[in-house]
PDB file of C-alpha atoms in Angstrom:
ATOM      1  CA  MET H   1     123.904 159.945  75.058  1.00 49.00           C
ATOM      2  CA  LYS H   2     127.115 158.215  76.097  1.00 58.00           C
ATOM      3  CA  ASN H   3     126.716 155.296  78.489  1.00 70.00           C
ATOM      4  CA  LYS H   4     128.317 155.684  81.893  1.00 86.00           C
ATOM      5  CA  ALA H   5     131.364 153.535  82.631  1.00 90.00           C
ATOM      6  CA  LEU H   6     131.586 151.149  85.573  1.00 92.00           C
ATOM      7  CA  ASP H   7     133.970 152.404  88.241  1.00 93.00           C
ATOM      8  CA  ILE H   8     137.164 150.598  89.218  1.00 93.00           C
ATOM      9  CA  TYR H   9     135.551 148.892  92.216  1.00 94.00           C
ATOM     10  CA  GLU H  10     132.669 147.555  90.130  1.00 95.00           C
ATOM     11  CA  LEU H  11     135.115 146.243  87.531  1.00 94.00           C
ATOM     12  CA  GLU H  12     137.081 144.558  90.317  1.00 95.00           C
ATOM     13  CA  ASN H  13     133.860 142.944  91.557  1.00 95.00           C
ATOM     14  CA  ILE H  14     133.266 141.519  88.076  1.00 96.00           C
ATOM     15  CA  GLU H  15     136.861 140.279  87.900  1.00 95.00           C
ATOM     16  CA  ASP H  16     136.426 138.585  91.287  1.00 96.00           C
ATOM     17  CA  CYS H  17     133.442 136.673  89.857  1.00 96.00           C
ATOM     18  CA  ILE H  18     135.357 135.319  86.854  1.00 96.00           C
ATOM     19  CA  PRO H  19     136.978 132.252  88.534  1.00 96.00           C
ATOM     20  CA  THR H  20     133.571 131.131  89.805  1.00 96.00           C
ATOM     21  CA  ILE H  21     131.832 131.534  86.441  1.00 96.00           C
ATOM     22  CA  GLU H  22     134.712 129.664  84.768  1.00 96.00           C
ATOM     23  CA  GLU H  23     134.282 126.789  87.208  1.00 96.00           C
ATOM     24  CA  MET H  24     130.486 126.775  86.888  1.00 95.00           C
ATOM     25  CA  TYR H  25     130.529 126.537  83.094  1.00 95.00           C
ATOM     26  CA  LYS H  26     133.770 124.572  82.748  1.00 94.00           C
ATOM     27  CA  PHE H  27     135.850 126.909  80.600  1.00 95.00           C
ATOM     28  CA  LYS H  28     138.920 129.102  80.987  1.00 95.00           C
ATOM     29  CA  PHE H  29     139.666 132.558  79.632  1.00 93.00           C
ATOM     30  CA  GLU H  30     142.980 132.935  77.850  1.00 91.00           C
ATOM     31  CA  ASP H  31     145.429 135.600  79.015  1.00 86.00           C
ATOM     32  CA  ARG H  32     144.200 139.090  78.081  1.00 86.00           C
ATOM     33  CA  GLU H  33     141.175 137.614  76.303  1.00 89.00           C
ATOM     34  CA  ILE H  34     138.785 140.028  77.983  1.00 89.00           C
ATOM     35  CA  GLN H  35     141.089 143.030  77.718  1.00 87.00           C
ATOM     36  CA  ASN H  36     139.297 144.544  74.710  1.00 88.00           C
ATOM     37  CA  VAL H  37     135.736 143.814  75.858  1.00 93.00           C
ATOM     38  CA  LYS H  38     133.829 147.113  75.839  1.00 94.00           C
ATOM     39  CA  ASN H  39     130.693 146.298  77.845  1.00 94.00           C
ATOM     40  CA  PHE H  40     128.816 143.564  79.684  1.00 95.00           C
ATOM     41  CA  ASP H  41     126.872 142.489  76.596  1.00 94.00           C
ATOM     42  CA  GLU H  42     130.133 141.706  74.794  1.00 95.00           C
ATOM     43  CA  PHE H  43     131.421 140.037  77.954  1.00 95.00           C
ATOM     44  CA  CYS H  44     128.349 137.752  78.073  1.00 95.00           C
ATOM     45  CA  ASP H  45     128.726 136.884  74.395  1.00 94.00           C
ATOM     46  CA  LEU H  46     132.362 135.972  75.029  1.00 95.00           C
ATOM     47  CA  ILE H  47     131.426 133.735  77.970  1.00 96.00           C
ATOM     48  CA  ILE H  48     128.753 131.949  75.922  1.00 94.00           C
ATOM     49  CA  SER H  49     131.198 131.444  73.039  1.00 94.00           C
ATOM     50  CA  LYS H  50     133.587 129.743  75.487  1.00 94.00           C
ATOM     51  CA  ILE H  51     130.972 127.276  76.770  1.00 93.00           C
ATOM     52  CA  ASP H  52     131.585 124.190  74.669  1.00 91.00           C
ATOM     53  CA  PHE H  53     128.364 122.244  75.191  1.00 94.00           C
ATOM     54  CA  GLU H  54     125.582 121.169  72.846  1.00 95.00           C
ATOM     55  CA  ASN H  55     122.787 123.708  72.436  1.00 95.00           C
ATOM     56  CA  ILE H  56     119.344 122.239  73.198  1.00 95.00           C
ATOM     57  CA  GLU H  57     116.462 124.683  73.574  1.00 94.00           C
ATOM     58  CA  SER H  58     114.726 123.299  76.645  1.00 96.00           C
ATOM     59  CA  CYS H  59     113.724 125.375  79.671  1.00 97.00           C
ATOM     60  CA  THR H  60     116.268 124.989  82.473  1.00 98.00           C
ATOM     61  CA  SER H  61     114.155 126.607  85.192  1.00 97.00           C
ATOM     62  CA  GLN H  62     111.374 124.111  84.465  1.00 97.00           C
ATOM     63  CA  GLN H  63     113.871 121.269  84.795  1.00 97.00           C
ATOM     64  CA  ALA H  64     115.121 122.790  88.065  1.00 97.00           C
ATOM     65  CA  PHE H  65     111.558 122.825  89.404  1.00 98.00           C
ATOM     66  CA  TYR H  66     111.008 119.160  88.511  1.00 97.00           C
ATOM     67  CA  LYS H  67     114.341 118.180  90.049  1.00 97.00           C
ATOM     68  CA  LEU H  68     113.550 120.030  93.275  1.00 98.00           C
ATOM     69  CA  ARG H  69     110.010 118.649  93.419  1.00 98.00           C
ATOM     70  CA  ASN H  70     111.211 115.077  92.892  1.00 97.00           C
ATOM     71  CA  SER H  71     113.755 115.482  95.702  1.00 98.00           C
ATOM     72  CA  LEU H  72     111.103 116.771  98.100  1.00 98.00           C
ATOM     73  CA  ILE H  73     108.834 113.846  97.227  1.00 98.00           C
ATOM     74  CA  GLU H  74     111.558 111.180  97.388  1.00 98.00           C
ATOM     75  CA  GLU H  75     112.714 112.428 100.797  1.00 97.00           C
ATOM     76  CA  LYS H  76     109.068 112.425 101.982  1.00 97.00           C
ATOM     77  CA  ILE H  77     109.282 116.110 102.876  1.00 97.00           C
ATOM     78  CA  SER H  78     106.172 117.094 100.929  1.00 97.00           C
ATOM     79  CA  GLU H  79     103.535 115.703  98.582  1.00 96.00           C
ATOM     80  CA  LYS H  80     103.400 116.455  94.861  1.00 96.00           C
ATOM     81  CA  GLU H  81     100.116 118.373  94.936  1.00 96.00           C
ATOM     82  CA  LYS H  82     101.465 120.697  97.644  1.00 96.00           C
ATOM     83  CA  ILE H  83     104.580 121.698  95.702  1.00 97.00           C
ATOM     84  CA  LYS H  84     103.657 124.706  93.584  1.00 97.00           C
ATOM     85  CA  LEU H  85     105.697 127.695  92.437  1.00 97.00           C
ATOM     86  CA  GLU H  86     103.821 129.900  94.903  1.00 97.00           C
ATOM     87  CA  THR H  87     104.289 127.493  97.845  1.00 98.00           C
ATOM     88  CA  LYS H  88     105.979 129.153 100.815  1.00 98.00           C
ATOM     89  CA  LEU H  89     109.351 127.678 101.735  1.00 97.00           C
ATOM     90  CA  THR H  90     108.485 127.965 105.415  1.00 96.00           C
ATOM     91  CA  GLU H  91     105.689 125.449 104.772  1.00 96.00           C
ATOM     92  CA  ILE H  92     108.098 123.017 103.088  1.00 97.00           C
ATOM     93  CA  PHE H  93     110.882 123.518 105.630  1.00 97.00           C
ATOM     94  CA  PRO H  94     109.376 124.074 109.115  1.00 96.00           C
ATOM     95  CA  ARG H  95     111.774 125.915 111.407  1.00 94.00           C
ATOM     96  CA  LYS H  96     111.999 123.131 114.011  1.00 90.00           C
ATOM     97  CA  ASN H  97     113.652 120.596 111.671  1.00 93.00           C
ATOM     98  CA  ARG H  98     114.753 122.964 108.903  1.00 96.00           C
ATOM     99  CA  ILE H  99     118.497 122.247 108.849  1.00 95.00           C
ATOM    100  CA  ASN H 100     118.034 118.472 108.569  1.00 96.00           C
ATOM    101  CA  LEU H 101     115.347 118.776 105.891  1.00 97.00           C
ATOM    102  CA  VAL H 102     117.488 121.075 103.747  1.00 97.00           C
ATOM    103  CA  LYS H 103     120.446 118.685 104.093  1.00 96.00           C
ATOM    104  CA  LYS H 104     118.259 115.796 102.934  1.00 97.00           C
ATOM    105  CA  VAL H 105     117.282 117.694  99.794  1.00 98.00           C
ATOM    106  CA  GLU H 106     120.900 118.713  99.136  1.00 97.00           C
ATOM    107  CA  ASN H 107     122.096 115.117  99.437  1.00 97.00           C
ATOM    108  CA  ASN H 108     119.344 113.946  97.101  1.00 97.00           C
ATOM    109  CA  ILE H 109     119.685 116.701  94.525  1.00 96.00           C
ATOM    110  CA  GLY H 110     123.483 116.602  94.456  1.00 95.00           C
ATOM    111  CA  PHE H 111     124.441 120.207  95.234  1.00 95.00           C
ATOM    112  CA  LYS H 112     124.139 122.864  97.937  1.00 95.00           C
ATOM    113  CA  LEU H 113     121.012 125.010  97.981  1.00 96.00           C
ATOM    114  CA  ASN H 114     122.720 127.801  99.970  1.00 93.00           C
ATOM    115  CA  LEU H 115     119.294 128.462 101.413  1.00 95.00           C
ATOM    116  CA  LEU H 116     119.839 128.961 105.144  1.00 94.00           C
ATOM    117  CA  CYS H 117     121.565 131.847 106.876  1.00 91.00           C
ATOM    118  CA  PRO H 118     121.861 133.330 110.386  1.00 88.00           C
ATOM    119  CA  PRO H 119     119.567 136.162 111.549  1.00 87.00           C
ATOM    120  CA  ASN H 120     120.421 139.546 110.045  1.00 84.00           C
ATOM    121  CA  PHE H 121     121.445 141.059 113.372  1.00 86.00           C
ATOM    122  CA  ILE H 122     124.123 138.369 113.783  1.00 86.00           C
ATOM    123  CA  SER H 123     125.425 138.871 110.236  1.00 85.00           C
ATOM    124  CA  TYR H 124     125.581 142.651 110.686  1.00 88.00           C
ATOM    125  CA  THR H 125     127.324 142.271 114.051  1.00 91.00           C
ATOM    126  CA  LEU H 126     129.961 139.985 112.535  1.00 87.00           C
ATOM    127  CA  ILE H 127     130.534 142.361 109.612  1.00 91.00           C
ATOM    128  CA  ILE H 128     131.028 145.290 111.987  1.00 93.00           C
ATOM    129  CA  LEU H 129     133.365 143.175 114.137  1.00 92.00           C
ATOM    130  CA  SER H 130     135.390 142.238 111.038  1.00 92.00           C
ATOM    131  CA  VAL H 131     135.796 145.874 109.968  1.00 92.00           C
ATOM    132  CA  ILE H 132     136.765 147.022 113.469  1.00 94.00           C
ATOM    133  CA  SER H 133     139.178 144.105 113.896  1.00 93.00           C
ATOM    134  CA  PHE H 134     140.876 144.804 110.569  1.00 90.00           C
ATOM    135  CA  THR H 135     141.414 148.417 111.639  1.00 92.00           C
ATOM    136  CA  LEU H 136     142.716 147.304 115.041  1.00 91.00           C
ATOM    137  CA  VAL H 137     145.402 145.157 113.392  1.00 89.00           C
ATOM    138  CA  PHE H 138     147.356 148.363 112.679  1.00 90.00           C
ATOM    139  CA  ILE H 139     146.934 149.603 116.262  1.00 89.00           C
ATOM    140  CA  ASN H 140     146.931 146.483 118.419  1.00 90.00           C
ATOM    141  CA  PHE H 141     147.940 143.471 116.335  1.00 90.00           C
ATOM    142  CA  LYS H 142     146.962 140.735 118.797  1.00 91.00           C
ATOM    143  CA  LEU H 143     143.572 142.266 119.554  1.00 91.00           C
ATOM    144  CA  GLY H 144     142.856 142.834 115.867  1.00 90.00           C
ATOM    145  CA  ILE H 145     143.790 139.273 114.887  1.00 93.00           C
ATOM    146  CA  SER H 146     141.695 137.894 117.739  1.00 93.00           C
ATOM    147  CA  GLY H 147     138.689 139.840 116.476  1.00 91.00           C
ATOM    148  CA  ILE H 148     139.214 138.596 112.917  1.00 92.00           C
ATOM    149  CA  VAL H 149     139.446 134.978 114.112  1.00 93.00           C
ATOM    150  CA  ILE H 150     136.267 135.372 116.176  1.00 93.00           C
ATOM    151  CA  SER H 151     134.378 136.903 113.241  1.00 91.00           C
ATOM    152  CA  ILE H 152     135.533 134.141 110.859  1.00 92.00           C
ATOM    153  CA  PHE H 153     134.451 131.496 113.358  1.00 91.00           C
ATOM    154  CA  GLY H 154     131.150 133.326 113.790  1.00 87.00           C
ATOM    155  CA  PHE H 155     130.506 133.314 110.035  1.00 84.00           C
ATOM    156  CA  TYR H 156     131.317 129.594 109.960  1.00 85.00           C
ATOM    157  CA  LEU H 157     128.860 128.826 112.754  1.00 84.00           C
ATOM    158  CA  GLY H 158     126.249 131.037 111.112  1.00 81.00           C
ATOM    159  CA  SER H 159     126.540 129.216 107.794  1.00 77.00           C
ATOM    160  CA  ARG H 160     126.487 125.849 109.555  1.00 80.00           C
ATOM    161  CA  PHE H 161     123.625 126.376 111.978  1.00 82.00           C
ATOM    162  CA  GLY H 162     121.635 129.307 110.556  1.00 87.00           C
ATOM    163  CA  ARG H 163     117.912 128.651 110.110  1.00 92.00           C
ATOM    164  CA  GLU H 164     116.699 131.829 108.441  1.00 95.00           C
ATOM    165  CA  ILE H 165     115.393 131.787 104.856  1.00 95.00           C
ATOM    166  CA  GLU H 166     115.736 135.075 102.974  1.00 93.00           C
ATOM    167  CA  ILE H 167     113.642 134.059  99.956  1.00 96.00           C
ATOM    168  CA  GLU H 168     109.960 133.199 100.253  1.00 97.00           C
ATOM    169  CA  THR H 169     108.659 130.789  97.625  1.00 98.00           C
ATOM    170  CA  ILE H 170     109.490 127.672  95.641  1.00 98.00           C
ATOM    171  CA  LYS H 171     109.645 129.901  92.544  1.00 98.00           C
ATOM    172  CA  GLU H 172     112.422 132.007  94.065  1.00 98.00           C
ATOM    173  CA  LEU H 173     114.327 128.880  95.090  1.00 98.00           C
ATOM    174  CA  VAL H 174     114.015 127.481  91.556  1.00 98.00           C
ATOM    175  CA  GLU H 175     115.410 130.739  90.156  1.00 97.00           C
ATOM    176  CA  LYS H 176     118.282 130.593  92.653  1.00 97.00           C
ATOM    177  CA  ILE H 177     119.054 126.969  91.785  1.00 97.00           C
ATOM    178  CA  THR H 178     119.036 127.771  88.063  1.00 97.00           C
ATOM    179  CA  LEU H 179     121.470 130.666  88.506  1.00 96.00           C
ATOM    180  CA  GLU H 180     123.878 128.797  90.773  1.00 96.00           C
ATOM    181  CA  ASN H 181     123.699 125.253  89.361  1.00 96.00           C
ATOM    182  CA  TYR H 182     122.731 125.693  85.720  1.00 97.00           C
ATOM    183  CA  LEU H 183     124.598 122.706  84.260  1.00 95.00           C
ATOM    184  CA  GLU H 184     123.691 120.402  87.161  1.00 95.00           C
ATOM    185  CA  VAL H 185     119.930 120.831  86.764  1.00 95.00           C
ATOM    186  CA  ARG H 186     119.884 120.280  83.009  1.00 96.00           C
ATOM    187  CA  THR H 187     118.153 116.964  82.290  1.00 94.00           C
ATOM    188  CA  GLN H 188     120.397 116.336  79.287  1.00 94.00           C
ATOM    189  CA  LYS H 189     123.917 116.532  80.660  1.00 91.00           C
ATOM    190  CA  ASN H 190     126.579 118.699  79.021  1.00 91.00           C
ATOM    191  CA  THR H 191     123.975 120.828  77.258  1.00 96.00           C
ATOM    192  CA  VAL H 192     122.902 124.469  77.463  1.00 95.00           C
ATOM    193  CA  ASN H 193     120.077 126.551  76.075  1.00 96.00           C
ATOM    194  CA  LYS H 194     121.868 129.531  74.550  1.00 93.00           C
ATOM    195  CA  SER H 195     118.623 131.439  74.028  1.00 93.00           C
ATOM    196  CA  GLU H 196     118.209 131.749  77.821  1.00 96.00           C
ATOM    197  CA  LEU H 197     121.855 131.659  78.869  1.00 95.00           C
ATOM    198  CA  LYS H 198     122.630 135.366  78.526  1.00 95.00           C
ATOM    199  CA  ASN H 199     119.803 136.266  80.894  1.00 96.00           C
ATOM    200  CA  VAL H 200     120.888 133.570  83.376  1.00 97.00           C
ATOM    201  CA  ILE H 201     124.507 134.763  83.349  1.00 97.00           C
ATOM    202  CA  THR H 202     123.444 138.410  83.641  1.00 97.00           C
ATOM    203  CA  ASN H 203     121.254 137.702  86.671  1.00 97.00           C
ATOM    204  CA  TRP H 204     124.061 135.677  88.258  1.00 97.00           C
ATOM    205  CA  PHE H 205     126.473 138.603  87.922  1.00 97.00           C
ATOM    206  CA  VAL H 206     123.865 140.983  89.344  1.00 96.00           C
ATOM    207  CA  GLU H 207     123.534 138.743  92.411  1.00 95.00           C
ATOM    208  CA  ASN H 208     127.269 138.269  92.895  1.00 95.00           C
ATOM    209  CA  SER H 209     128.817 141.579  91.838  1.00 95.00           C
ATOM    210  CA  GLY H 210     126.494 143.878  93.762  1.00 93.00           C
ATOM    211  CA  ILE H 211     125.866 145.972  90.631  1.00 96.00           C
ATOM    212  CA  GLU H 212     122.293 146.911  89.731  1.00 95.00           C
ATOM    213  CA  LYS H 213     121.053 145.135  86.611  1.00 95.00           C
ATOM    214  CA  GLU H 214     120.201 148.258  84.628  1.00 95.00           C
ATOM    215  CA  LYS H 215     123.637 149.740  85.259  1.00 94.00           C
ATOM    216  CA  LEU H 216     125.404 146.470  84.504  1.00 95.00           C
ATOM    217  CA  ILE H 217     123.781 146.000  81.098  1.00 93.00           C
ATOM    218  CA  THR H 218     124.068 149.644  79.993  1.00 93.00           C
ATOM    219  CA  ALA H 219     127.438 150.789  81.362  1.00 92.00           C
ATOM    220  CA  THR H 220     130.731 150.405  79.542  1.00 93.00           C
ATOM    221  CA  PHE H 221     133.894 148.798  80.885  1.00 91.00           C
ATOM    222  CA  GLY H 222     135.829 152.046  80.655  1.00 74.00           C
TER     223      GLY H 222
END
């Protein structure tokens, strides 16, 4: 049975992710280098071949857990025996002082956790406002632009002062950190573990392209 091809919008979503993945893994595609790639498996293999770091087969998610745990201990946010994979993030980051505690960990660990967000009803309201405002630009330019500016400012405030946590446990946060900051959490700098890298890259594209994993790994590129 022939595998189904990704549609043009899904391919565009993957293309939109390329600059970020290049920056994350410190490489650059040559012009038309991905033009003849037939599917996501080949695409992953190409990405891995471009990553010019030493291959050391150590578990990155384990290193991410230790790095996170050490930060929580050093910042006196929690005690070692309380930091388990199943520990609830709401226990580590109480709502009252959540923003400051997350900032402390980020400053200690050296990168953003991207953990906090505004309530869903605010996010949905801002998305609807953005869509309506974009449409209004063609009808009433000033009103449409005003709506776009308000929605952008709203998203900024939401990202700055949001206190909601969409994931639940330390385990989920470790997985998120590993996907988004793979090189930074490696204990031995400028190294990768190629035996786990394809799965890490695949999961990152699933999170950022909006394409279901099964479809992404089985569909062709056209």
